[in-house]
Amino acid sequence: MAAANHNHIANDWLPTNRIIMGDCIAAMRELPDGCADLVFADPPYNLQLAQDLHRPEGGKVSAVDDEWDKFSSFAAYDAFTRAWLAEARRILKPDGAIWAIGSYHNVFRMGAAMQDEGFWILNDIVWRKANPMPNFKGTRFTNAHETLIWAGKSEKSRYCFNYHAMKAMNDELQMRSDWLFPICTGGERLKVDGVKAHPTQKPEALLYRVLLACTEPGDLVVDPFFGTGTTGAVAKLLGRRWIGIEREAKYVEVAQARIDGLLPLEGGMTRVSQGKRSEPRVAFGALVEAGYVRPGTRLFASGGKHVAHVRADGSLAMGDKVGSIHQMGAAVQGLPSCNGWTFWHIEAEDGRLEPIDVKRTAWRAGLGAIAA
Amino acid sequence: MAAANHNHIANDWLPTNRIIMGDCIAAMRELPDGCADLVFADPPYNLQLAQDLHRPEGGKVSAVDDEWDKFSSFAAYDAFTRAWLAEARRILKPDGAIWAIGSYHNVFRMGAAMQDEGFWILNDIVWRKANPMPNFKGTRFTNAHETLIWAGKSEKSRYCFNYHAMKAMNDELQMRSDWLFPICTGGERLKVDGVKAHPTQKPEALLYRVLLACTEPGDLVVDPFFGTGTTGAVAKLLGRRWIGIEREAKYVEVAQARIDGLLPLEGGMTRVSQGKRSEPRVAFGALVEAGYVRPGTRLFASGGKHVAHVRADGSLAMGDKVGSIHQMGAAVQGLPSCNGWTFWHIEAEDGRLEPIDVKRTAWRAGLGAIAA
DNA sequence: CAAACGGCTGAATCCGAGC
DNA sequence: TGCTCGGATTCAGCCGTTT
């Protein structure tokens, strides 16, 4: 199912693919009614940390003690939440939708406010963190997840949901409401002079799934709490238009540089499965989502006799033919079936070809081991 | 860590290990302040039901549209939620806690109401369903989880949490906030004339973990939405006292029969891992006094990088600096705190270094057993 | 060069008995 | 009640260094 309203005609004057520096409520007021297909919001969590926390070995935990996360009371936080939600809802198209992320500190208040403002909740999604920070004092359960709320602008919204793309990414099983991703670390984590540029940078894999599930190429995604611009980066990668709003100049600078340095995927690579007419896909999509295989990558078989391109949802394309790694392997050989994992090969860093099963093995050793 | 207030003295007159048939708010009003160690609540999220129960006063608004109707439903549900939460909070001991379960339809409103009523959220827990019902229409993600909120009566509550029991249950890793359980099916699912007795019967494994984590044997658990009595069944099994409140006679009957047919575990079986916090404290000076460590003995740390001398009163001396084993350990490392028992080492008879904690263990096994 | 090892870090509402 | 201070408490992943 996809939203009906995807006319991008009268919006050419919009400041798309740009960052607006300023307060998100004021900035959204400058945008016209019904211009956005999707809003993705990662607002302050209002953590209310009371004191320093030390690790067992003596180190100090780097706390989120920024001014932007401080509110004087629940009432103040609620007023702020309702204000930005109201503006976000106004700028959405009638068939638009919102995603908002939070933790137990704020997500219940935020969810209630969303319902009160007229949003219609479609799912709550649990981001299970593969590698959360432990509870150092042994006082509670390890806080190992965050919650995303997906809601339509109204109960009547015919929201966009790329059901078959999600199913293809999940080994032909329906995508569930609990998602497993590592937190943002390593090379993906943006740094300035060796220290993290933002305390709460979200992983691209999370945004990748959200945007692939709930937008189409060309759709406009607005992020009122842009931070270091993960939403913009993934939107650009996937050929979606975006507007980011961010108050702090230092984050704007980092985000702009990050997005400027990105190349979008080529047009055909961002298309995803549309239903029965295109073929079912396999869990190969999980490798794409996790960055083990990049959309657009060329796969080879039979010593280069066959070449296929990887698409964003893990399907393969050869000319106008599209299918799973198994289906396409079978098709080119004229066989009834084929194990795509051993049939298709990918170019390794040293230029040699190796079966894509190698990637699956690597994935299993990393993410997959925790997937159970 | 365990709550301090576990005196069950004056509560003998309470209707424990019984089901009270009636409205949960009215029934809780009959219970005294501060009698319960834990409340477990699985409230209805049927908005229509809530509306019938607590429809707000007021004349009918002309031109009733959907928006108004939704708001009134939410308001009615909120009023109902706040009413039962307030009573639940009143009957809790100061160090008591609550668990409440819900889905995206109601859990955000419920969580916000809990915060507003003064509860202090400790964790939100995700029950990942191993076998959820699929989304038949393919219009959303499979709704594969429910959310539990664990909260203390107040921010100051020294709530009960059997940390080591949870860690032991999880292969010696901290128990995380995402739990995997199958839904209640098969022989566990109660049936009457072949049809399920209750639409939302919870699996016993879920209650087992909750009660094992957050209560001690003999504690009183109150369930205001008893249903088929899973809370009572597991409480009886684990040697906890319980009070169940249920409005519907048919559920009361099923629950009573279910619980009557159960045998509790024998006393010793309900004991769980305790950890060092439950051991009595030992002053290092007591070891010196008892001759386990002689004054003048040299203690070593960090492979001999630090050396200190034991003084007659159990304090340590390094040059002109004197302090406890913990203070000196913290000082030489430049840390805010230190566990001196594991930091400092003593020369054993065979010449090797061993932590002074070994001496504490020996003291506890010998003199300590008598001293206590 | 591969393997082993140690250091560092991540949206964290993170102690409690005794005086 | 507030204060002091004993002493209990961590998982996964990445990266740089050592073996």
PDB file of C-alpha atoms in Angstrom, chain B residues 164-349:
ATOM      1  CA  HIS B 164      21.648 -11.403  40.924  1.00  0.00           C
ATOM      2  CA  ALA B 165      18.642 -13.640  40.412  1.00  0.00           C
ATOM      3  CA  MET B 166      17.972 -11.936  37.097  1.00  0.00           C
ATOM      4  CA  LYS B 167      21.606 -12.145  36.100  1.00  0.00           C
ATOM      5  CA  ALA B 168      21.676 -15.838  36.949  1.00  0.00           C
ATOM      6  CA  MET B 169      18.586 -16.387  34.798  1.00  0.00           C
ATOM      7  CA  ASN B 170      20.358 -14.799  31.866  1.00  0.00           C
ATOM      8  CA  ASP B 171      23.556 -16.805  31.655  1.00  0.00           C
ATOM      9  CA  GLU B 172      25.397 -14.409  33.969  1.00  0.00           C
ATOM     10  CA  LEU B 173      24.725 -11.400  31.792  1.00  0.00           C
ATOM     11  CA  GLN B 174      22.593  -8.542  33.053  1.00  0.00           C
ATOM     12  CA  MET B 175      18.939  -9.054  32.247  1.00  0.00           C
ATOM     13  CA  ARG B 176      17.959  -6.626  29.507  1.00  0.00           C
ATOM     14  CA  SER B 177      14.758  -4.663  29.003  1.00  0.00           C
ATOM     15  CA  ASP B 178      13.641  -6.858  26.096  1.00  0.00           C
ATOM     16  CA  TRP B 179      12.179 -10.206  27.101  1.00  0.00           C
ATOM     17  CA  LEU B 180      11.278 -13.019  24.729  1.00  0.00           C
ATOM     18  CA  PHE B 181       8.313 -15.242  25.626  1.00  0.00           C
ATOM     19  CA  PRO B 182       5.736 -17.174  23.641  1.00  0.00           C
ATOM     20  CA  ILE B 183       2.141 -16.075  24.026  1.00  0.00           C
ATOM     21  CA  CYS B 184      -0.075 -18.156  26.288  1.00  0.00           C
ATOM     22  CA  THR B 185      -1.205 -21.234  24.358  1.00  0.00           C
ATOM     23  CA  GLY B 186      -1.562 -24.982  24.674  1.00  0.00           C
ATOM     24  CA  GLY B 187      -2.141 -26.552  28.035  1.00  0.00           C
ATOM     25  CA  GLU B 188      -1.514 -23.314  29.873  1.00  0.00           C
ATOM     26  CA  ARG B 189      -4.363 -21.549  28.108  1.00  0.00           C
ATOM     27  CA  LEU B 190      -7.473 -21.881  30.250  1.00  0.00           C
ATOM     28  CA  LYS B 191     -10.598 -23.002  28.444  1.00  0.00           C
ATOM     29  CA  VAL B 192     -14.252 -23.317  29.307  1.00  0.00           C
ATOM     30  CA  ASP B 193     -16.193 -25.721  27.144  1.00  0.00           C
ATOM     31  CA  GLY B 194     -13.360 -25.718  24.663  1.00  0.00           C
ATOM     32  CA  VAL B 195     -13.178 -21.953  24.147  1.00  0.00           C
ATOM     33  CA  LYS B 196     -10.600 -19.721  25.751  1.00  0.00           C
ATOM     34  CA  ALA B 197     -11.748 -18.486  29.119  1.00  0.00           C
ATOM     35  CA  HIS B 198     -10.257 -14.991  28.749  1.00  0.00           C
ATOM     36  CA  PRO B 199      -9.138 -13.055  25.672  1.00  0.00           C
ATOM     37  CA  THR B 200      -5.871 -11.750  27.077  1.00  0.00           C
ATOM     38  CA  GLN B 201      -4.516 -14.419  29.440  1.00  0.00           C
ATOM     39  CA  LYS B 202      -0.851 -13.663  30.149  1.00  0.00           C
ATOM     40  CA  PRO B 203       1.810 -16.371  30.145  1.00  0.00           C
ATOM     41  CA  GLU B 204       2.979 -17.533  33.549  1.00  0.00           C
ATOM     42  CA  ALA B 205       6.598 -17.128  32.484  1.00  0.00           C
ATOM     43  CA  LEU B 206       6.068 -13.379  32.253  1.00  0.00           C
ATOM     44  CA  LEU B 207       4.704 -13.123  35.791  1.00  0.00           C
ATOM     45  CA  TYR B 208       7.327 -15.522  37.023  1.00  0.00           C
ATOM     46  CA  ARG B 209      10.084 -13.177  35.936  1.00  0.00           C
ATOM     47  CA  VAL B 210       8.337 -10.099  37.291  1.00  0.00           C
ATOM     48  CA  LEU B 211       7.658 -11.583  40.717  1.00  0.00           C
ATOM     49  CA  LEU B 212      11.066 -13.215  40.991  1.00  0.00           C
ATOM     50  CA  ALA B 213      12.758  -9.952  40.087  1.00  0.00           C
ATOM     51  CA  CYS B 214      10.767  -7.589  42.280  1.00  0.00           C
ATOM     52  CA  THR B 215       9.418  -9.427  45.319  1.00  0.00           C
ATOM     53  CA  GLU B 216      10.618 -11.619  48.159  1.00  0.00           C
ATOM     54  CA  PRO B 217       8.847 -14.627  49.621  1.00  0.00           C
ATOM     55  CA  GLY B 218       5.984 -13.478  51.826  1.00  0.00           C
ATOM     56  CA  ASP B 219       5.542 -10.165  50.016  1.00  0.00           C
ATOM     57  CA  LEU B 220       2.006  -9.058  49.201  1.00  0.00           C
ATOM     58  CA  VAL B 221       1.141  -8.649  45.511  1.00  0.00           C
ATOM     59  CA  VAL B 222      -2.124  -6.960  44.531  1.00  0.00           C
ATOM     60  CA  ASP B 223      -3.606  -7.405  41.052  1.00  0.00           C
ATOM     61  CA  PRO B 224      -6.572  -5.090  40.426  1.00  0.00           C
ATOM     62  CA  PHE B 225      -7.395  -6.675  37.029  1.00  0.00           C
ATOM     63  CA  PHE B 226      -7.093 -10.311  38.014  1.00  0.00           C
ATOM     64  CA  GLY B 227      -8.754 -11.958  35.025  1.00  0.00           C
ATOM     65  CA  THR B 228      -7.960 -15.664  35.065  1.00  0.00           C
ATOM     66  CA  GLY B 229      -5.503 -15.150  37.887  1.00  0.00           C
ATOM     67  CA  THR B 230      -2.064 -15.642  36.361  1.00  0.00           C
ATOM     68  CA  THR B 231      -0.648 -13.277  38.974  1.00  0.00           C
ATOM     69  CA  GLY B 232      -2.202 -15.262  41.804  1.00  0.00           C
ATOM     70  CA  ALA B 233      -1.104 -18.574  40.348  1.00  0.00           C
ATOM     71  CA  VAL B 234       2.532 -17.536  40.053  1.00  0.00           C
ATOM     72  CA  ALA B 235       2.457 -15.755  43.418  1.00  0.00           C
ATOM     73  CA  LYS B 236       1.233 -18.932  45.089  1.00  0.00           C
ATOM     74  CA  LEU B 237       3.852 -20.980  43.262  1.00  0.00           C
ATOM     75  CA  LEU B 238       6.608 -18.654  44.451  1.00  0.00           C
ATOM     76  CA  GLY B 239       5.408 -18.297  48.028  1.00  0.00           C
ATOM     77  CA  ARG B 240       4.217 -14.716  47.712  1.00  0.00           C
ATOM     78  CA  ARG B 241       0.916 -13.538  49.218  1.00  0.00           C
ATOM     79  CA  TRP B 242      -1.610 -12.075  46.812  1.00  0.00           C
ATOM     80  CA  ILE B 243      -4.923 -10.285  46.501  1.00  0.00           C
ATOM     81  CA  GLY B 244      -6.823 -10.397  43.222  1.00  0.00           C
ATOM     82  CA  ILE B 245      -9.666  -8.083  42.251  1.00  0.00           C
ATOM     83  CA  GLU B 246     -11.961  -9.042  39.387  1.00  0.00           C
ATOM     84  CA  ARG B 247     -15.310  -7.706  38.307  1.00  0.00           C
ATOM     85  CA  GLU B 248     -16.606 -10.595  36.218  1.00  0.00           C
ATOM     86  CA  ALA B 249     -17.963 -13.621  38.056  1.00  0.00           C
ATOM     87  CA  LYS B 250     -17.010 -15.990  35.241  1.00  0.00           C
ATOM     88  CA  TYR B 251     -13.342 -15.020  35.482  1.00  0.00           C
ATOM     89  CA  VAL B 252     -13.377 -15.239  39.274  1.00  0.00           C
ATOM     90  CA  GLU B 253     -14.639 -18.773  39.046  1.00  0.00           C
ATOM     91  CA  VAL B 254     -11.995 -19.869  36.558  1.00  0.00           C
ATOM     92  CA  ALA B 255      -9.210 -18.178  38.486  1.00  0.00           C
ATOM     93  CA  GLN B 256     -10.253 -19.657  41.809  1.00  0.00           C
ATOM     94  CA  ALA B 257     -10.329 -23.181  40.424  1.00  0.00           C
ATOM     95  CA  ARG B 258      -6.979 -22.649  38.749  1.00  0.00           C
ATOM     96  CA  ILE B 259      -5.262 -21.456  41.894  1.00  0.00           C
ATOM     97  CA  ASP B 260      -6.883 -24.027  44.152  1.00  0.00           C
ATOM     98  CA  GLY B 261      -5.418 -26.740  41.978  1.00  0.00           C
ATOM     99  CA  LEU B 262      -1.852 -25.482  42.379  1.00  0.00           C
ATOM    100  CA  LEU B 263       0.783 -26.543  44.848  1.00  0.00           C
ATOM    101  CA  PRO B 264       3.351 -23.940  45.875  1.00  0.00           C
ATOM    102  CA  LEU B 265       7.034 -24.658  45.502  1.00  0.00           C
ATOM    103  CA  GLU B 266       8.636 -25.855  48.709  1.00  0.00           C
ATOM    104  CA  GLY B 267      10.139 -23.091  50.783  1.00  0.00           C
ATOM    105  CA  GLY B 268      13.753 -23.587  49.822  1.00  0.00           C
ATOM    106  CA  MET B 269      12.974 -23.597  46.128  1.00  0.00           C
ATOM    107  CA  THR B 270      11.966 -19.949  46.056  1.00  0.00           C
ATOM    108  CA  ARG B 271      15.323 -18.695  47.192  1.00  0.00           C
ATOM    109  CA  VAL B 272      17.396 -16.851  44.619  1.00  0.00           C
ATOM    110  CA  SER B 273      20.957 -15.624  44.136  1.00  0.00           C
ATOM    111  CA  GLN B 274      21.729 -12.825  46.547  1.00  0.00           C
ATOM    112  CA  GLY B 275      25.106 -11.276  45.804  1.00  0.00           C
ATOM    113  CA  LYS B 276      27.527  -9.587  48.132  1.00  0.00           C
ATOM    114  CA  ARG B 277      25.228  -6.782  49.171  1.00  0.00           C
ATOM    115  CA  SER B 278      23.294  -9.153  51.379  1.00  0.00           C
ATOM    116  CA  GLU B 279      26.417 -10.280  53.283  1.00  0.00           C
ATOM    117  CA  PRO B 280      27.154  -8.554  56.584  1.00  0.00           C
ATOM    118  CA  ARG B 281      29.856  -5.930  56.435  1.00  0.00           C
ATOM    119  CA  VAL B 282      33.282  -6.674  57.779  1.00  0.00           C
ATOM    120  CA  ALA B 283      35.637  -3.974  58.994  1.00  0.00           C
ATOM    121  CA  PHE B 284      39.194  -4.532  57.867  1.00  0.00           C
ATOM    122  CA  GLY B 285      40.192  -3.668  61.413  1.00  0.00           C
ATOM    123  CA  ALA B 286      38.342  -6.738  62.661  1.00  0.00           C
ATOM    124  CA  LEU B 287      40.703  -8.940  60.645  1.00  0.00           C
ATOM    125  CA  VAL B 288      43.706  -7.227  62.189  1.00  0.00           C
ATOM    126  CA  GLU B 289      42.183  -7.510  65.604  1.00  0.00           C
ATOM    127  CA  ALA B 290      41.515 -11.213  65.105  1.00  0.00           C
ATOM    128  CA  GLY B 291      45.000 -11.915  63.807  1.00  0.00           C
ATOM    129  CA  TYR B 292      44.057 -12.674  60.203  1.00  0.00           C
ATOM    130  CA  VAL B 293      46.281  -9.760  59.186  1.00  0.00           C
ATOM    131  CA  ARG B 294      49.196  -8.584  61.364  1.00  0.00           C
ATOM    132  CA  PRO B 295      49.912  -4.894  61.902  1.00  0.00           C
ATOM    133  CA  GLY B 296      52.893  -3.881  59.789  1.00  0.00           C
ATOM    134  CA  THR B 297      51.999  -6.250  56.949  1.00  0.00           C
ATOM    135  CA  ARG B 298      52.723  -4.792  53.513  1.00  0.00           C
ATOM    136  CA  LEU B 299      49.836  -4.633  51.028  1.00  0.00           C
ATOM    137  CA  PHE B 300      50.426  -4.329  47.283  1.00  0.00           C
ATOM    138  CA  ALA B 301      48.387  -3.054  44.362  1.00  0.00           C
ATOM    139  CA  SER B 302      48.720  -2.807  40.589  1.00  0.00           C
ATOM    140  CA  GLY B 303      51.463  -5.410  40.470  1.00  0.00           C
ATOM    141  CA  GLY B 304      53.569  -3.798  43.143  1.00  0.00           C
ATOM    142  CA  LYS B 305      53.233  -0.232  41.870  1.00  0.00           C
ATOM    143  CA  HIS B 306      51.639   0.759  45.169  1.00  0.00           C
ATOM    144  CA  VAL B 307      52.706  -0.444  48.620  1.00  0.00           C
ATOM    145  CA  ALA B 308      51.025   0.341  51.943  1.00  0.00           C
ATOM    146  CA  HIS B 309      51.477  -0.736  55.533  1.00  0.00           C
ATOM    147  CA  VAL B 310      48.725  -2.059  57.764  1.00  0.00           C
ATOM    148  CA  ARG B 311      48.406  -0.186  61.059  1.00  0.00           C
ATOM    149  CA  ALA B 312      47.138  -1.551  64.317  1.00  0.00           C
ATOM    150  CA  ASP B 313      43.645  -0.094  63.902  1.00  0.00           C
ATOM    151  CA  GLY B 314      43.171  -1.491  60.386  1.00  0.00           C
ATOM    152  CA  SER B 315      44.007   1.736  58.580  1.00  0.00           C
ATOM    153  CA  LEU B 316      46.644   1.855  55.832  1.00  0.00           C
ATOM    154  CA  ALA B 317      49.720   4.082  55.771  1.00  0.00           C
ATOM    155  CA  MET B 318      51.652   5.261  52.717  1.00  0.00           C
ATOM    156  CA  GLY B 319      54.316   7.711  53.753  1.00  0.00           C
ATOM    157  CA  ASP B 320      52.535  10.343  55.798  1.00  0.00           C
ATOM    158  CA  LYS B 321      49.147   9.545  54.271  1.00  0.00           C
ATOM    159  CA  VAL B 322      46.711   7.417  56.256  1.00  0.00           C
ATOM    160  CA  GLY B 323      43.233   6.112  55.495  1.00  0.00           C
ATOM    161  CA  SER B 324      40.968   3.120  55.113  1.00  0.00           C
ATOM    162  CA  ILE B 325      41.693   0.426  52.550  1.00  0.00           C
ATOM    163  CA  HIS B 326      39.093   2.070  50.316  1.00  0.00           C
ATOM    164  CA  GLN B 327      40.256   5.632  50.783  1.00  0.00           C
ATOM    165  CA  MET B 328      43.886   4.809  50.099  1.00  0.00           C
ATOM    166  CA  GLY B 329      42.964   2.748  47.055  1.00  0.00           C
ATOM    167  CA  ALA B 330      40.943   5.631  45.679  1.00  0.00           C
ATOM    168  CA  ALA B 331      43.707   8.123  46.490  1.00  0.00           C
ATOM    169  CA  VAL B 332      46.543   6.331  44.705  1.00  0.00           C
ATOM    170  CA  GLN B 333      44.380   5.850  41.614  1.00  0.00           C
ATOM    171  CA  GLY B 334      42.957   9.342  41.629  1.00  0.00           C
ATOM    172  CA  LEU B 335      39.446   7.917  41.572  1.00  0.00           C
ATOM    173  CA  PRO B 336      36.359   9.027  43.504  1.00  0.00           C
ATOM    174  CA  SER B 337      35.963   5.575  45.071  1.00  0.00           C
ATOM    175  CA  CYS B 338      37.554   2.166  45.239  1.00  0.00           C
ATOM    176  CA  ASN B 339      36.803  -1.287  46.587  1.00  0.00           C
ATOM    177  CA  GLY B 340      39.834  -1.845  48.818  1.00  0.00           C
ATOM    178  CA  TRP B 341      38.984  -5.532  49.294  1.00  0.00           C
ATOM    179  CA  THR B 342      39.802  -6.319  45.683  1.00  0.00           C
ATOM    180  CA  PHE B 343      42.335  -3.545  45.057  1.00  0.00           C
ATOM    181  CA  TRP B 344      44.886  -4.398  47.752  1.00  0.00           C
ATOM    182  CA  HIS B 345      46.774  -7.690  47.784  1.00  0.00           C
ATOM    183  CA  ILE B 346      48.607  -9.572  50.482  1.00  0.00           C
ATOM    184  CA  GLU B 347      51.490 -12.016  50.243  1.00  0.00           C
ATOM    185  CA  ALA B 348      50.282 -15.570  50.770  1.00  0.00           C
ATOM    186  CA  GLU B 349      52.347 -18.303  52.403  1.00  0.00           C
TER     187      GLU B 349
END
